[in-house]
Structures are given as structure tokens and as C-alpha cells.
Coordinates of C-alpha atoms in Angstrom, one line a residue:
X51 CA 32.8 27.2 -16.9
X52 CA 29.6 26.0 -17.8
X53 CA 26.8 22.8 -17.1
X54 CA 26.3 19.8 -18.7
X55 CA 23.2 17.2 -17.5
X56 CA 23.3 13.4 -17.9
X57 CA 22.1 11.2 -20.3
X58 CA 19.1 11.4 -17.8
X59 CA 18.7 15.4 -17.2
X60 CA 18.6 14.4 -13.9
X61 CA 22.7 15.7 -13.1
X62 CA 24.2 19.1 -12.8
X63 CA 28.1 19.0 -12.9
X64 CA 30.6 22.0 -13.9
X65 CA 32.9 21.6 -16.9
X66 CA 35.4 23.2 -18.5
X67 CA 36.5 21.5 -21.6
X68 CA 40.2 21.0 -21.1
X69 CA 39.6 20.6 -17.8
X70 CA 40.5 16.5 -17.8
X71 CA 39.0 16.3 -13.7
X72 CA 36.3 18.5 -14.9
X73 CA 35.8 15.9 -17.8
X74 CA 36.3 12.4 -15.4
X75 CA 33.7 13.7 -13.2
X76 CA 31.2 14.3 -16.0
X77 CA 31.6 11.0 -16.9
X78 CA 31.7 9.8 -13.4
X79 CA 28.2 11.2 -12.6
X80 CA 27.2 9.8 -15.8
X81 CA 28.4 7.0 -15.9
X82 CA 26.8 6.2 -12.0
X83 CA 23.3 8.3 -13.7
X84 CA 23.1 6.0 -16.7
X85 CA 23.3 2.6 -14.5
X86 CA 22.2 2.7 -11.5
X87 CA 19.3 5.9 -12.3
X88 CA 20.4 8.0 -8.9
X89 CA 17.5 9.8 -7.8
X90 CA 18.1 12.9 -7.8
X91 CA 17.9 15.5 -4.9
X92 CA 16.5 18.7 -6.6
X93 CA 18.0 21.0 -4.4
X94 CA 21.2 19.6 -4.8
X95 CA 21.1 21.5 -8.0
X96 CA 22.0 25.0 -6.6
X97 CA 24.3 25.7 -3.5
X98 CA 23.6 25.3 0.0
X99 CA 23.8 29.0 0.1
X100 CA 20.9 29.4 -2.9
X101 CA 18.6 26.9 -0.6
X102 CA 18.1 28.5 1.9
X103 CA 17.7 32.2 0.7
X104 CA 14.9 29.9 -1.6
X105 CA 13.6 28.4 1.4
X106 CA 13.5 31.1 3.8
X107 CA 11.4 33.2 0.8
X108 CA 8.9 30.6 0.1
X109 CA 8.4 30.9 4.2
X110 CA 8.0 34.5 3.9
X111 CA 5.0 34.8 1.0
X112 CA 3.2 32.1 2.6
X113 CA 2.1 33.5 5.8
X114 CA 5.8 32.2 7.6
X115 CA 7.5 35.3 7.8
X116 CA 8.3 33.8 11.9
X117 CA 9.8 30.5 10.5
X118 CA 12.1 31.8 7.8
X119 CA 15.2 31.1 9.2
X120 CA 13.8 27.7 10.3
X121 CA 13.3 26.6 7.2
X122 CA 16.4 27.8 5.8
X123 CA 17.9 25.5 8.1
X124 CA 15.6 22.4 6.5
X125 CA 16.9 23.4 3.3
X126 CA 20.6 22.6 3.9
X127 CA 19.4 20.1 6.1
X128 CA 16.9 18.3 3.3
X129 CA 20.0 18.7 0.5
X130 CA 22.3 16.8 2.7
X131 CA 20.0 14.7 5.3
X132 CA 23.2 12.5 5.2
X133 CA 25.0 14.3 6.5
X134 CA 23.8 17.2 8.3
X135 CA 25.8 16.5 12.0
X136 CA 28.4 19.3 9.3
X137 CA 25.8 22.4 9.5
X138 CA 26.7 24.9 11.1
X139 CA 23.8 27.2 11.0
X140 CA 21.9 24.2 13.5
X141 CA 20.4 25.3 16.6
X142 CA 22.1 22.0 19.7
X143 CA 18.7 21.5 19.1
X144 CA 17.7 21.1 16.3
X145 CA 21.4 18.8 16.0
X146 CA 21.0 16.4 18.4
X147 CA 16.8 15.8 17.3
X148 CA 17.9 15.0 13.9
X149 CA 20.1 12.3 15.3
X150 CA 17.8 10.8 17.8
X151 CA 15.7 11.2 14.4
X152 CA 18.3 8.9 13.2
X153 CA 19.1 6.9 15.7
X154 CA 15.8 6.4 15.9
X155 CA 13.9 5.4 13.0
X156 CA 10.4 4.6 14.9
X157 CA 10.5 8.1 16.9
X158 CA 7.7 10.2 16.4
X159 CA 5.2 12.9 18.4
X160 CA 1.8 10.4 20.0
X161 CA 0.1 12.2 17.4
X162 CA 1.3 10.1 14.2
X163 CA 0.3 7.3 16.2
X164 CA -2.9 8.3 16.7
X165 CA -3.9 9.2 13.6
X166 CA -2.6 6.6 12.0
X167 CA -3.5 4.4 14.0
X168 CA -6.6 5.8 13.6
X169 CA -7.2 5.5 10.5
X170 CA -6.5 1.8 10.3
X171 CA -9.3 0.8 12.9
X172 CA -11.3 1.6 9.7
X173 CA -9.3 -0.6 7.7
X174 CA -11.5 -3.5 10.1
X175 CA -14.3 -2.6 8.4
X176 CA -13.8 -4.3 5.6
X177 CA -12.3 -7.6 6.8
X178 CA -15.1 -7.9 10.1
X179 CA -17.7 -7.5 7.5
X180 CA -15.8 -10.7 4.6
X181 CA -16.0 -12.3 7.6
X182 CA -19.2 -11.6 9.0
X183 CA -20.9 -13.0 5.4
X184 CA -18.7 -15.9 6.1
X185 CA -20.5 -17.1 9.0
X186 CA -24.3 -15.7 7.5
X187 CA -23.6 -18.3 4.5
X188 CA -23.9 -21.3 6.7
X189 CA -27.3 -19.7 6.9
X190 CA -29.0 -16.9 5.6
X191 CA -29.3 -18.6 1.8
X192 CA -32.1 -21.3 4.2
X193 CA -33.7 -18.0 5.3
X194 CA -34.7 -16.1 2.0
X195 CA -34.7 -19.4 1.2
X196 CA -31.9 -19.6 -1.6
X197 CA -30.1 -23.1 -0.1
X198 CA -31.7 -25.3 -2.9
X199 CA -28.6 -26.1 -4.2
X200 CA -29.4 -25.5 -7.5
X201 CA -27.7 -22.5 -10.0
X202 CA -29.3 -19.8 -9.3
X203 CA -29.7 -20.4 -6.0
X204 CA -25.2 -20.2 -5.9
X205 CA -24.9 -16.9 -8.2
X206 CA -27.3 -15.1 -5.5
X207 CA -25.1 -16.2 -2.8
X208 CA -21.9 -15.2 -5.0
X209 CA -24.1 -12.4 -5.9
X210 CA -24.8 -11.2 -2.0
X211 CA -21.4 -12.1 -1.8
X212 CA -19.7 -9.8 -3.8
X213 CA -21.7 -6.5 -4.8
X214 CA -19.6 -4.3 -1.6
X215 CA -16.5 -5.3 -3.8
X216 CA -17.7 -4.6 -7.6
X217 CA -19.8 -1.4 -6.6
X218 CA -16.3 -1.1 -4.3
X219 CA -14.6 -0.9 -7.8
X220 CA -16.4 0.4 -10.0
X221 CA -18.5 3.1 -7.9
X222 CA -17.2 4.0 -5.3
X223 CA -13.0 3.8 -6.0
X224 CA -13.6 6.9 -8.7
X225 CA -15.9 9.2 -6.3
X226 CA -12.4 9.5 -3.8
X227 CA -11.4 12.8 -6.1
X228 CA -14.5 14.7 -5.9
X229 CA -14.8 13.8 -2.3
X230 CA -11.0 14.6 -1.3
X231 CA -11.3 17.3 -3.3
X232 CA -14.6 19.6 -1.6
X233 CA -13.7 17.5 2.4
X234 CA -10.8 17.0 2.1
X235 CA -8.6 13.6 3.5
X236 CA -10.7 13.9 7.3
X237 CA -13.9 15.1 5.4
X238 CA -14.0 12.5 3.1
X239 CA -12.6 9.4 5.4
X240 CA -15.5 11.0 8.2
X241 CA -18.3 10.8 4.9
X242 CA -17.6 7.6 4.4
X243 CA -17.0 6.1 7.9
X244 CA -21.2 7.2 8.7
X245 CA -22.3 5.0 5.5
X246 CA -19.7 2.6 6.8
X247 CA -21.6 3.1 10.0
X248 CA -25.8 2.1 8.6
X249 CA -25.3 0.2 6.0
X250 CA -24.1 -3.7 7.9
X251 CA -26.7 -2.3 10.3
X252 CA -29.7 -2.2 7.8
X253 CA -28.4 -5.8 6.2
X254 CA -28.6 -7.1 9.7
X255 CA -32.5 -6.0 9.3
X256 CA -32.7 -6.7 5.9
X257 CA -35.9 -8.5 5.2
X258 CA -35.6 -10.2 1.8
X259 CA -32.2 -10.9 -0.5
X260 CA -33.4 -8.0 -2.4
X261 CA -32.8 -6.3 0.9
X262 CA -30.0 -7.8 1.8
X263 CA -28.4 -7.1 -1.2
X264 CA -29.5 -3.3 -1.7
X265 CA -27.8 -2.3 2.0
X266 CA -24.6 -3.8 0.0
X267 CA -24.4 -1.6 -3.1
X268 CA -24.1 0.6 -1.1
X269 CA -21.7 -0.3 1.6
X270 CA -20.1 -1.8 -1.2
X271 CA -19.7 2.5 -2.7
X272 CA -19.2 3.5 0.8
X273 CA -16.0 0.6 1.4
X274 CA -14.3 1.9 -1.8
X275 CA -14.2 5.8 -1.3
X276 CA -12.8 4.9 1.9
X277 CA -10.0 2.0 0.9
X278 CA -8.8 4.2 -1.7
X279 CA -8.5 7.2 0.3
X280 CA -7.4 6.1 4.0
X281 CA -3.7 4.4 2.2
X282 CA -2.8 8.0 0.6
X283 CA -3.8 9.6 3.5
X284 CA -1.7 6.9 5.7
X285 CA 1.3 7.1 3.6
X286 CA 1.3 10.7 3.2
X287 CA 1.3 11.7 7.2
X288 CA 4.2 8.9 7.3
X289 CA 8.2 9.6 7.4
X290 CA 9.3 8.0 4.8
X291 CA 12.0 5.4 6.8
X292 CA 9.0 3.7 8.0
X293 CA 6.2 4.7 6.0
X294 CA 5.8 1.2 4.6
X295 CA 5.1 -0.5 8.4
X296 CA 2.9 2.7 9.0
X297 CA 0.3 2.4 5.6
X298 CA 1.0 -1.8 6.6
X299 CA -1.4 -0.7 9.3
X300 CA -3.8 -0.7 7.3
X301 CA -3.3 -4.2 6.6
X302 CA -3.0 -5.3 10.5
X303 CA -5.8 -4.2 10.7
X304 CA -8.2 -5.4 7.5
X305 CA -6.8 -8.9 9.7
X306 CA -8.2 -7.5 13.0
X307 CA -10.9 -7.2 11.9
X308 CA -11.5 -10.5 9.5
X309 CA -10.8 -11.8 13.0
X310 CA -13.5 -10.1 15.3
X311 CA -15.8 -11.0 12.3
X312 CA -15.0 -14.5 13.0
X313 CA -15.1 -14.0 16.9
X314 CA -18.1 -12.1 16.7
X315 CA -19.3 -14.7 14.0
X316 CA -19.3 -17.5 17.2
X317 CA -20.4 -15.5 20.3
X318 CA -23.7 -14.9 18.4
X319 CA -23.5 -18.5 16.8
X320 CA -26.0 -19.7 18.8
X321 CA -28.3 -17.2 18.6
X322 CA -30.6 -19.5 16.2
X323 CA -32.7 -17.3 13.3
X324 CA -30.5 -14.1 14.3
X325 CA -27.3 -15.2 14.0
X326 CA -26.4 -14.4 10.5
X327 CA -28.2 -11.3 11.3
X328 CA -26.5 -10.7 13.7
X329 CA -23.3 -11.4 12.0
X330 CA -23.7 -8.7 8.9
X331 CA -24.4 -6.2 11.5
X332 CA -21.5 -6.0 14.7
X333 CA -19.9 -4.7 11.5
X334 CA -20.3 -1.0 12.1
X335 CA -18.3 -1.2 14.9
X336 CA -14.7 -0.4 13.7
X337 CA -16.3 2.6 11.3
X338 CA -18.3 3.9 14.6
X339 CA -14.8 4.3 15.9
X340 CA -13.3 6.0 12.4
X341 CA -15.8 8.8 13.5
X342 CA -16.1 9.9 16.0
X343 CA -12.3 9.9 16.3
X344 CA -11.4 10.9 12.6
X345 CA -12.0 15.2 13.3
X346 CA -8.8 14.2 16.6
X347 CA -6.6 14.0 13.6
X348 CA -4.3 16.7 11.2
X349 CA -5.4 17.0 8.3
X350 CA -2.3 15.7 4.9
X351 CA 0.3 18.5 5.1
X352 CA 0.2 17.7 1.3
X353 CA -3.3 17.6 0.6
X354 CA -3.2 21.4 2.7
X355 CA -0.6 22.6 0.2
X356 CA -1.9 20.6 -2.9
X357 CA -5.1 23.4 -2.2
X358 CA -3.0 26.6 -2.0
X359 CA -3.4 26.5 2.1
X360 CA 0.1 26.2 2.3
X361 CA 0.9 27.7 6.2
X362 CA -1.7 25.5 7.6
X363 CA 0.2 22.6 5.9
X364 CA 3.3 23.7 7.5
X365 CA 0.8 23.2 11.0
X366 CA -0.4 20.3 10.2
X367 CA 3.4 18.7 9.2
X368 CA 5.0 20.3 12.3
X369 CA 1.7 17.7 14.6
X370 CA 2.9 14.8 12.9
X371 CA 6.8 14.6 13.5
X372 CA 8.4 15.1 16.7
X373 CA 10.9 18.7 15.7
X374 CA 9.6 22.0 13.6
X375 CA 13.8 21.6 12.0
X376 CA 12.5 17.8 10.8
X377 CA 8.3 19.1 10.6
X378 CA 10.2 21.7 7.9
X379 CA 12.5 19.4 6.2
X380 CA 10.4 17.6 5.8
X381 CA 7.4 19.6 4.0
X382 CA 9.6 22.2 2.1
X383 CA 11.0 19.3 0.1
X384 CA 8.1 18.1 -0.3
X385 CA 6.9 21.9 -2.1
X386 CA 10.1 21.4 -4.2
X387 CA 8.8 17.8 -5.7
X388 CA 5.0 19.4 -6.1
X389 CA 6.4 22.5 -7.9
X390 CA 7.7 20.7 -10.6
X391 CA 4.7 18.2 -10.3
X392 CA 2.8 21.2 -10.9
X393 CA 5.4 22.1 -14.6
X394 CA 4.7 18.9 -16.0
X395 CA 1.0 19.0 -15.2
X396 CA 0.0 22.4 -15.8
X397 CA -3.3 22.4 -15.0
X398 CA -4.5 19.2 -16.2
X399 CA -8.3 19.0 -15.0
X400 CA -9.4 15.1 -14.0
X401 CA -10.6 13.2 -16.3
X402 CA -6.6 14.5 -18.1
X403 CA -5.2 12.9 -14.7
X404 CA -6.7 9.9 -15.6
X405 CA -5.4 9.1 -18.3
X406 CA -1.3 10.9 -18.1
X407 CA -1.7 7.6 -15.3
X408 CA -1.3 5.0 -19.0
X409 CA -0.1 8.3 -20.7
X410 CA 3.0 9.2 -19.1
X411 CA 5.8 6.6 -19.3
X412 CA 6.6 7.1 -15.8
X413 CA 3.2 7.1 -14.6
X414 CA 2.2 4.0 -16.2
X415 CA 4.7 2.1 -14.7
X416 CA 4.2 3.3 -11.9
X417 CA 0.5 2.2 -12.6
X418 CA 1.8 -1.5 -13.5
X419 CA 2.4 -1.6 -9.9
X420 CA 0.4 -0.6 -8.6
X421 CA -2.4 -3.0 -10.7
X422 CA -0.1 -6.2 -10.4
X423 CA -0.1 -6.1 -6.7
X424 CA -3.7 -5.5 -6.6
X425 CA -4.4 -8.0 -8.4
X426 CA -1.8 -10.1 -7.4
X427 CA -4.0 -10.3 -3.6
X428 CA -7.3 -11.5 -5.5
X429 CA -5.3 -13.7 -7.9
X430 CA -3.7 -15.7 -5.2
X431 CA -6.9 -16.9 -3.9
X432 CA -6.9 -15.7 -0.3
X433 CA -10.4 -14.3 -0.9
X434 CA -12.0 -18.0 -1.5
X435 CA -10.9 -17.9 2.3
X436 CA -11.9 -15.2 3.7
X437 CA -15.4 -15.0 2.0
X438 CA -15.7 -19.2 1.7
X439 CA -13.9 -21.3 4.7
X440 CA -16.7 -21.8 7.6
X441 CA -18.6 -23.4 4.0
X442 CA -15.0 -24.9 3.0
X443 CA -14.6 -26.2 6.2
X444 CA -17.9 -27.4 6.9
X445 CA -18.1 -29.5 3.1
X446 CA -15.2 -31.6 3.9
X447 CA -16.0 -32.3 7.3
X448 CA -17.1 -29.6 9.7
X449 CA -20.2 -29.5 11.6
X450 CA -21.0 -25.8 11.8
X451 CA -19.8 -25.1 14.9
X452 CA -16.4 -27.0 14.1
X453 CA -15.8 -25.2 11.0
X454 CA -16.3 -21.4 12.7
X455 CA -14.0 -22.5 15.4
X456 CA -11.5 -24.2 12.3
X457 CA -12.1 -19.4 10.2
X458 CA -11.5 -18.1 13.9
X459 CA -8.2 -19.7 13.8
X460 CA -7.8 -19.0 10.2
X461 CA -8.2 -15.2 11.6
X462 CA -5.8 -16.0 14.1
X463 CA -3.0 -16.8 11.2
X464 CA -3.5 -13.8 10.1
X465 CA -3.5 -11.3 12.2
X466 CA -0.3 -13.0 14.0
X467 CA 1.7 -13.6 11.2
X468 CA 1.0 -9.8 9.1
X469 CA 2.6 -8.4 13.4
X470 CA 6.7 -9.5 11.7
X471 CA 5.9 -7.8 8.0
X472 CA 5.5 -4.3 10.5
X473 CA 10.1 -4.8 10.4
X474 CA 10.2 -6.7 7.7
X475 CA 8.5 -4.3 5.3
X476 CA 11.2 -1.1 5.2
X477 CA 13.9 -3.7 6.0
X478 CA 14.0 -6.1 3.0
X479 CA 11.8 -5.0 1.4
X480 CA 8.3 -4.8 -1.1
X481 CA 9.1 -6.9 -3.6
X482 CA 11.3 -9.4 -2.3
X483 CA 8.8 -10.5 0.5
X484 CA 6.2 -11.2 -3.0
X485 CA 9.2 -12.8 -4.3
X486 CA 9.3 -15.2 -1.8
X487 CA 5.9 -15.6 -0.6
X488 CA 4.1 -16.3 -3.9
X489 CA 5.5 -19.9 -4.9
X490 CA 4.7 -21.1 -1.5
X491 CA 1.8 -19.6 -1.4
X492 CA 0.9 -21.9 -5.2
X493 CA 3.0 -24.7 -3.5
X494 CA 0.5 -24.7 0.2
X495 CA -3.1 -24.5 -1.8
X496 CA -2.5 -27.6 -4.4
X497 CA -1.7 -28.8 -1.3
X498 CA -5.2 -28.0 0.5
X499 CA -6.6 -28.9 -2.7
X500 CA -5.7 -32.4 -2.6
X501 CA -5.5 -33.1 0.1
X502 CA -9.9 -32.8 0.4
X503 CA -9.3 -35.8 -2.9
X504 CA -8.6 -37.4 0.4
X505 CA -11.8 -39.9 1.3
X506 CA -10.5 -42.7 2.9
X507 CA -10.3 -43.2 6.6
X508 CA -12.0 -40.5 9.5
X509 CA -13.5 -36.7 8.9
X510 CA -10.8 -35.6 10.2
X511 CA -8.0 -37.9 9.0
X512 CA -9.7 -35.4 5.4
X513 CA -10.2 -32.1 6.9
X514 CA -6.1 -32.2 9.5
X515 CA -4.2 -32.1 6.4
X516 CA -6.4 -29.4 4.6
X517 CA -6.2 -27.1 7.5
X518 CA -2.8 -27.2 8.1
X519 CA -1.4 -25.6 4.4
X520 CA -4.5 -23.7 4.2
X521 CA -3.0 -22.3 7.8
X522 CA 1.0 -23.2 5.8
X523 CA -1.2 -20.8 2.8
X524 CA -1.8 -18.3 5.2
X525 CA 1.0 -17.5 7.6
X526 CA 2.5 -16.9 3.5
X527 CA 0.1 -14.7 3.0
X528 CA 0.9 -12.5 5.1
X529 CA 4.5 -12.2 5.1
X530 CA 4.3 -10.9 1.8
X531 CA 1.3 -9.9 -0.2
X532 CA -1.1 -9.0 2.1
X533 CA 0.5 -5.6 3.2
X534 CA 1.8 -5.2 0.0
X535 CA -0.4 -4.7 -1.6
X536 CA -1.8 -1.3 -0.3
X537 CA 1.0 0.1 1.2
X538 CA 2.5 -0.4 -2.1
X539 CA -0.1 1.4 -4.6
X540 CA -0.6 4.3 -1.5
X541 CA 3.2 5.4 -2.3
X542 CA 4.0 5.0 -6.1
X543 CA 1.9 7.7 -7.1
X544 CA 3.0 11.4 -8.0
X545 CA 1.0 13.5 -5.7
X546 CA -0.5 15.4 -8.8
X547 CA -2.4 12.1 -9.7
X548 CA -2.5 10.2 -6.6
X549 CA -5.6 10.2 -6.1
X550 CA -6.7 9.0 -10.0
X551 CA -3.6 6.6 -9.9
X552 CA -5.1 5.5 -6.2
X553 CA -8.8 4.6 -7.4
X554 CA -7.8 2.9 -10.9
X555 CA -5.6 0.1 -8.5
X556 CA -8.3 0.2 -5.8
X557 CA -10.7 0.1 -8.5
X558 CA -8.7 -3.5 -10.0
X559 CA -9.0 -4.7 -6.8
X560 CA -12.4 -4.9 -5.8
X561 CA -13.3 -5.3 -8.7
X562 CA -11.2 -8.5 -9.1
X563 CA -12.6 -9.5 -5.4
X564 CA -15.6 -9.2 -6.7
X565 CA -15.5 -11.8 -9.5
X566 CA -13.9 -13.8 -7.1
X567 CA -16.7 -14.0 -4.3
X568 CA -19.0 -13.8 -7.6
X569 CA -17.9 -17.1 -9.1
X570 CA -16.4 -19.1 -6.6
X571 CA -19.6 -21.2 -5.8
X572 CA -20.3 -22.2 -8.8
X573 CA -16.7 -22.4 -9.0
X574 CA -17.6 -24.7 -6.7
X575 CA -20.1 -27.0 -8.3
X576 CA -18.5 -27.5 -11.4
X577 CA -15.0 -27.7 -10.9
X578 CA -14.9 -29.4 -6.8
X579 CA -13.3 -28.0 -4.3
X580 CA -9.7 -29.4 -5.4
X581 CA -10.2 -28.2 -9.1
X582 CA -11.0 -24.1 -7.5
X583 CA -8.3 -24.8 -5.2
X584 CA -5.3 -26.1 -8.4
X585 CA -7.3 -23.0 -9.7
X586 CA -6.0 -20.3 -7.5
X587 CA -2.8 -22.4 -7.3
X588 CA -2.3 -21.8 -10.9
X589 CA -2.7 -17.7 -10.5
X590 CA -0.5 -17.7 -8.3
X591 CA 2.7 -18.8 -10.3
X592 CA 1.5 -15.9 -13.2
X593 CA 1.0 -13.9 -10.3
X594 CA 4.1 -14.3 -9.6
X595 CA 5.5 -13.4 -13.1
X596 CA 4.4 -10.1 -13.0
X597 CA 5.3 -9.2 -10.2
X598 CA 9.1 -10.4 -11.1
X599 CA 8.1 -8.4 -14.7
X600 CA 6.4 -4.3 -13.2
X601 CA 7.0 -4.1 -9.1
X602 CA 10.0 -2.4 -8.6
X603 CA 11.4 -1.5 -4.9
X604 CA 10.3 1.2 -3.0
X605 CA 11.7 1.0 0.3
X606 CA 12.7 4.4 2.8
X607 CA 12.2 6.3 -0.2
X608 CA 10.2 9.3 0.5
X609 CA 7.0 9.9 -1.5
X610 CA 9.0 12.3 -4.1
X611 CA 11.8 10.7 -4.6
X612 CA 9.7 6.6 -5.4
X613 CA 9.5 9.4 -8.7
X614 CA 12.9 8.7 -10.2
X615 CA 12.6 5.2 -9.9
X616 CA 9.8 4.7 -12.5
X617 CA 12.0 6.2 -14.5
X618 CA 13.6 3.0 -15.9
X619 CA 12.4 1.6 -19.4
X620 CA 10.2 -1.6 -18.5
X621 CA 12.3 -3.2 -20.9
X622 CA 15.7 -1.6 -19.1
X623 CA 13.7 -2.8 -15.0
X624 CA 13.5 -6.5 -16.0
X625 CA 17.1 -7.3 -18.2
X626 CA 18.9 -5.7 -15.4
X627 CA 15.8 -8.5 -13.4
X628 CA 17.1 -11.2 -15.6
X629 CA 20.5 -10.4 -16.2
X630 CA 21.6 -9.2 -12.1
X631 CA 19.8 -10.4 -10.4
X632 CA 18.2 -12.8 -11.1
X633 CA 21.8 -14.7 -11.8
X634 CA 22.6 -13.6 -7.6
X635 CA 20.0 -14.5 -6.2
X636 CA 20.6 -18.4 -7.5
X637 CA 24.1 -18.1 -6.7
X638 CA 23.5 -17.5 -3.4
X639 CA 20.6 -19.1 -1.7
X640 CA 20.3 -22.4 -4.3
X641 CA 24.4 -23.3 -4.5
X642 CA 25.2 -21.5 -1.3
X643 CA 27.6 -20.3 -2.9
X644 CA 27.4 -17.8 -0.3
X645 CA 30.8 -15.4 -1.5
X646 CA 28.9 -14.9 -5.1
X647 CA 29.1 -10.4 -5.4
X648 CA 25.9 -8.7 -4.6
X649 CA 25.5 -7.0 -8.0
X650 CA 24.9 -3.2 -8.2
X651 CA 21.6 -2.3 -7.6
X652 CA 19.6 -0.5 -10.8
X653 CA 17.4 2.2 -8.7
X654 CA 20.4 3.3 -6.3
X655 CA 19.7 7.1 -3.8
X656 CA 22.7 9.3 -5.0
X657 CA 24.4 10.5 -2.1
X658 CA 27.6 8.5 -2.8
X659 CA 28.0 9.5 -6.3
X660 CA 27.5 13.2 -5.7
X661 CA 30.3 13.4 -2.6
X662 CA 33.1 11.7 -5.3
X663 CA 31.9 13.8 -8.1
X664 CA 32.1 17.3 -5.6
X665 CA 35.8 15.5 -4.0
X666 CA 36.8 15.0 -8.0
X667 CA 36.4 19.1 -8.2

């Protein structure tokens, strides 16, 4: 008997040249892999006894002899995760723990929830600063003499607002790799937390627009480095079945920061000349909480593994899982995939790994997807609301106080409607949510812009529809693109290139956020608010088309299994979506043909096919 690889080289099937059944099994495996691009479990390349023996040897060789038997059983579970109840070597306690995990996907130890929650709090700094600037825009230009309506003043206000995102994307994102290498995930988060505690306070004490610009310049570097690390840290700790929801706590706390920033704006609005200083300075609060709590979190197990601290990595994973058998299963499976990645990377350095994000087809396709969702977050126009909603509402007819309260409602809407996505992102999926919401975002943003043309009647007759459509636009954003962007980007890159890939994605996101913030005041002067809203409504449709072409579904796959998702060539993926998925959606949801059969996905997990092939043997 010989061993053959299928067309993708990802499924070994024992064959005999003369056996019809074996030939049929080979053909079934090939058809399944080509048609569905099976997500391969590399442990299935060997028998269960061999996988267990290899895992025990792994534990012995890496200073964990007391856990050798545990890793042997864990490897058997990782090899057949959907049929672990048939593994006789498991203890009754281990089998019960695995069954409970399967039936209660939100089950996890307190340390997992503490670590994910604390990192998410750090995300509030960015949202809080955005809205602090939003409120401060009503008064700091006057304090610094740049409020006269000239093009120079418009550019200066835009530059002060945007500089944190420009430096975040162009500097902060790209120092992530060396900071992570030398300080670890926790150390990097602590350092950037210190930066983001000091710089908002410095902004509040600025004596000139140049001083405010300098403080925000440094703040942006910290934001960029933090934005690239915290989602990775969360993704590397989270179980794969709820990774989307847990990593999405990042976005939940970004919008919570936006809401809290608006609350702070309202609270200090009557403090006179220092109101803008308090609005900017208050953004230090979430970062202070972050630096106080981060050292109680375990280091990322995958970072420790990557740096050769294998035993310490397992101890870290054990703190993040409900039972040692679950921790050993997840950790050993990650190690097996990581070893394969190492063979491909062959010890490449920082710049080579960055180049690989564009040169290696699998990583390039992941880069397409991550860059698309990050760019789409800026193209949709949400940040013209986050940066300038108070100004927009004031120019539409509200008083300054009314504009702040309307902005507070905008922040509350984001928080409330981000929460349902915690439960949708791992069931409906990342791609589905964005594909549904972007066309609606286009409609609502365009409607908000057209409402500004209503010059008849009272100011309330104009501002009411504007606020309504902005709120509806925000609801759609909170149910789709908002939670997806950073979560998706943090998970799609291989372990070897994760820092470089995330750095590039954060660069894209923050740089274009900076460009948006920089240009919007001048855009309003030249195009009016209606023209600006219409411009971004059009960009929503372009972003929707980009998502259709480049963003692939990754729900409920491990970080390692996602590697196989991006093995499918882009041309093949687009052809499948146009010829299979799109006709189904049109018939099922637009023509109401409820009996339309759902087409097979181009990406499927291969356990059923594996069982079929084994049965045919």
C-alpha cells in the first residue's frame, strides 16, 4: 500500500493500485478537497497511537514529564475533536469536562474573562479620545485663535484631530514587532498604557495648538502600538468557538469609550474656558485601569511558545482553560501547526516576514481580507460622525448643548447595538454581517445628507431627520463593520507573520482615519455637509464590493485552521461566490423561494469526509 496526496496535498489516503474501493476513496477525498477545500487537521496524517506517542515525547522533551500522559490523551482528542467520547483512555473527569465545554460554549475560567475584559478596557482610550476631541472641537479652536473659518484654520483643526491616527498608522503600528519581541504582549501593553495615560493629561495642559499637536503626536504612537497588540493578545487567548465574540470585546469597549467620552463632554460642558481641557484630559482613565491590571494576566501562550518557553506557555494556557485536558488539547494542536509554519518561514527575519505578507499567496489573501475590512471601516464614514458629530449637529441647527446631548445619544446607540453582535459574530459570521449592513449604511448616510437640504420650516424639522438617519446608520455599523474590522484582522494571519500582518492592517486603518479626520473640515467647506455625506455613502458601496471579493468567512475555526481558508485562490473564491452563493441569496431572500437548496460552501471542515473515507477503507 502506498500513500498519495490529493490535488492540494492536504489529505493522505491509503491506496492500492488494484482495489476499486481504495480508488473510490481516493477519488472521494480528492473531490471533497478540491470542491470544498477541506480544513486539514495535520494530526490525522498519523494514527491515533502515533499522535499520542508524539505528544508524550513533546512533553518529555520540553520539561513537562509530569504531563506526558495528559498530552498523549489530549493529542487523541485534538486528532478527533468531534468524536472524543469514543476515546477510551480519557478519565471520567476529562470526558465530562470536554462534554461540558461542547455543550456550554461560553464556559471558561475567571482568568480568561478577566484577561479579555481588561484588554478590552484598554480599547476605550481610543474611543474616549475621539469623543473628547469631538466635544473639544466646539471650543479649543477659539482658545488657540484658529476658529475664523479660513482654509488654514480648517486644515489646522483637521490636523490636530487627525495626527493621533496618522502617527498610529505610520509609526506606532510598525514598532509593534520589536516591542512584542523584547517585552512580550503584556509588557508592550503596559508600556503603551503608560504612554496613553500621560499624553491625554499633557493635551489638557497644552498652552498652544503646537503643544496640543505634539502631545497628540506622541499619543498616536501609543495608540498604534496598542491597537496592533491587544486584539492579537485577545485572539491568542480565546477558545476558537467564541473567539469572535471575545475579541469583539475590543470593539465593544471602543464604543463604550466613545459613549463615556460623550458623557464626560456633557458633564464638563459648563466649566467655562477649561471645558475642552477636561474633555481631552479625561481620556487617561481607561489606560490607567489597564496598566494597573495587566500584570495579573497570563502571558500569551502562543507568544511563549514562539519564543521557546514551551512549559511556561502550557502553564499560561492552563490558566485560560476550564480543565487541563482542554488546555493540553489546544496548546499541543497550536504547537503542531506552529512547527509547520516554522518549516515554511525557515528563520526569516522581520523584513522578510513583512514581505511575505505580500509575496506568499496564502498570506497575501489574508492581507487582502484584513486590509479590506480595515479600509472599509474608514470608507463607510463612521468616523466623520465620531470626530465631528457635535459640529455637524450644531451646524444643522442645534445649540452647543443640544449638539452634545445628540452626540451622547449617538454614543449610546453604538454601545447598545454592538452587544447583539457578540452573539451573532460566531453564528452568522464576519462576512455575512458586513455584506448585509453595508448597503443599508449607504442608504441611511445618503438620507442624512439629503435631510440637510431641508431649509423650510423650523430647525427641528431639519435636525430631526438628520439625527434619525445618523442613528440608523450607526445601528447598521454597530451590527457589522464596527465589530468585525479588528477582530477579523487579528485572526487571519499565521503565527509567524501575525505581528507584521496586524501592523500593516492597523497602518491602513489608522492612516485613513487620519486622512478622513484631516480632510473633513475642509471637505465641508468645499462640498457642504450634504456633499460630504453623499461622498461617503458612495464609498460604502465600493467597500461592499471589496468585501464581496476579498473577505472570507472564518467563524468557529481555530487560528491554525484559518490557514487553510486562504489556500483557495482569489479567482476561485470570487467565481464560487458569484455562481453559487449570490444566486442562492437572491432566490432565497429576495424572490422568497424558501425551498432553494443551500449550495455547498467552498470552505468546509472535513470531519464528515474523513469519516466517509475511513468507512470506505
